[in-house]
């Protein structure tokens, strides 16, 4: 048996190895896919990887400069409002996706199957590219944050008398991303359990902060200040400065990671939707509490927090409340959580890259497509492809911070386009054909929720492209997301029209009809597919894929 497999059995087994339950494999068969990854994530572990990637407090710490610039009102109420709208987007997403939450690509929904099998969508390679760029840039975003937090501990230890160079920051970043690649490659069997550990450590950090900051800070701010004080450290009008404070929750809260590992989740049609909503809801609630505590314990002189003596507002807040030793302890716990976030991000990004490579929707898809049996049925090449891409993106720290910020913002824009596309397609073209899954908000509420999500996601895309300092940015403070995004999106469209349209017709059918189990045959029969008529088809051929796609559509 080879270490990397392109075609094995299409049941829930690979040789003597059980990959999934018959029910999960049968649901996946409805999409035309065979089971290739081992389903070893429980519902709690699906929630765990999303909550781990979110890394609530480390993410708030990394993006606090956006919300703190609008003062306590921007921090507290900005978080509450934006997080509520993200939860609505999550409701729309799971309501659209839950029937096929068994497979990773988010570009699905028209009739309960990948939407680019239908004529309603146009150019899937554009959406694929957006989502893969967004997802594959997350490890860079998290690991860059880890490097800065790790080095901020050194700065605090040296009483602010040392500033790390770009070379040192990149060195820490590179060593970390290589460690994450090794861990994601060799620890696949316990990766689900590692998410549980990450959730526990996240909550330890959250509760430690909620308790330690008020205890350490003797002169706490009043309730009127926390919930009613408006500040503006930008040159934008107050209203728009408040809206820019939404970038903190927008960059922090995202639960699409559940979808990326859906083919490794047991009972995925329920585990993935509930994992999405549980992670968003937890982020909404505990993030709101954290922002209240931070607003209560930070100095009223907000200008001293941007960026603060130690390079990050959160480090300054810890130092002011807890002193040097307390700040060292909390920041150390913070970068440990950020390290765990990076592992989860590499895992999620590699699964998404593999899923699109399986459909031939990315450059070098054949290279990234194989699954490594030797390392526990993981997409080993996709893992190291994501590691390599993160290492290359890390070089942006040598160019300019504005370039790195643009990549971070592009992750949000790409994610939101990928989230909004299937929701929009369903309510505009696919509602009459839509077949709800286990999680559905009803025929009356579902379209309302969907349109509210679409409007918010469109606004979020625009918001993340604004320069945060003011309407007259310099070359260094300019937000170049629109420039880089246009290059990526234009390149994706050019790639399609110049070459990919000749061979890319949609997802590839990976089922071997001759080896279908009884349960999988029944699942396909429920979709109106007469398996017997296709049993002799040549597997992987264009005619077979088109015929099966037409049947599924």
Coordinates of N, CA, C and O in Angstrom, one line a residue, residues 7-8 11 17 22 46 79 133 189 220 229 233 239 272 328 333 381 394 407 417 422 479 512:
X7 N -6.3 7.0 -5.5 CA -7.6 6.3 -5.7 C -7.5 5.0 -4.8 O -6.7 4.2 -5.0
X8 N -8.4 4.9 -3.9 CA -8.5 3.8 -3.1 C -9.9 3.3 -3.1 O -10.6 3.5 -4.1
X11 N -15.5 3.3 -0.1 CA -16.3 3.1 1.1 C -15.7 3.9 2.3 O -14.8 4.7 2.1
X17 N -8.2 0.1 7.4 CA -8.3 1.3 8.2 C -9.7 1.9 8.0 O -10.2 2.2 6.9
X22 N -20.4 4.7 8.0 CA -21.1 4.5 6.7 C -22.0 5.7 6.4 O -22.1 6.1 5.3
X46 N -14.6 20.0 16.7 CA -14.8 20.9 15.6 C -15.0 22.4 16.1 O -14.4 23.3 15.5
X79 N -17.7 46.1 19.4 CA -17.6 44.7 19.5 C -19.0 44.0 19.5 O -19.3 43.0 18.8
X133 N -6.5 32.3 -1.0 CA -5.6 33.3 -0.6 C -6.0 33.8 0.8 O -5.1 34.0 1.7
X189 N -3.1 12.2 14.5 CA -4.0 11.3 15.3 C -4.5 12.0 16.5 O -5.6 11.7 17.0
X220 N -9.8 52.1 38.7 CA -10.5 51.6 37.5 C -11.5 52.7 37.0 O -11.9 53.6 37.8
X229 N -18.0 56.8 26.9 CA -16.9 57.7 26.5 C -16.5 57.5 25.0 O -16.1 56.4 24.6
X233 N -8.9 58.9 17.9 CA -7.5 59.1 17.7 C -7.1 59.1 16.2 O -5.9 58.9 15.9
X239 N -18.1 59.2 13.8 CA -18.9 58.1 13.3 C -18.2 57.0 12.6 O -18.3 55.8 12.8
X272 N -20.6 20.5 12.1 CA -20.1 21.7 11.5 C -20.9 22.9 11.7 O -20.5 24.0 12.2
X328 N 4.7 40.2 32.1 CA 5.5 39.1 31.5 C 4.7 37.8 31.6 O 4.7 37.1 30.6
X333 N 1.6 33.8 28.5 CA 0.4 33.0 28.2 C -0.2 33.3 26.9 O -0.7 32.5 26.2
X381 N 1.5 17.3 1.4 CA 2.0 18.3 0.5 C 1.3 19.6 0.6 O 1.9 20.7 0.5
X394 N 5.8 36.1 5.0 CA 6.5 36.7 6.1 C 7.6 37.7 5.7 O 8.0 38.6 6.4
X407 N -2.2 42.3 3.3 CA -2.5 40.9 3.3 C -3.5 40.5 4.3 O -4.4 39.7 4.1
X417 N -16.1 37.6 0.8 CA -16.6 37.3 -0.6 C -17.0 35.8 -0.7 O -18.1 35.5 -1.3
X422 N -22.2 32.0 -1.9 CA -23.2 31.0 -1.9 C -24.5 31.4 -1.3 O -25.6 31.0 -1.7
X479 N -3.7 52.0 3.1 CA -4.2 50.6 3.0 C -4.2 50.2 1.6 O -5.0 50.6 0.7
X512 N -15.7 5.8 -7.1 CA -15.6 4.7 -8.0 C -16.9 3.9 -7.8 O -17.2 3.3 -6.8

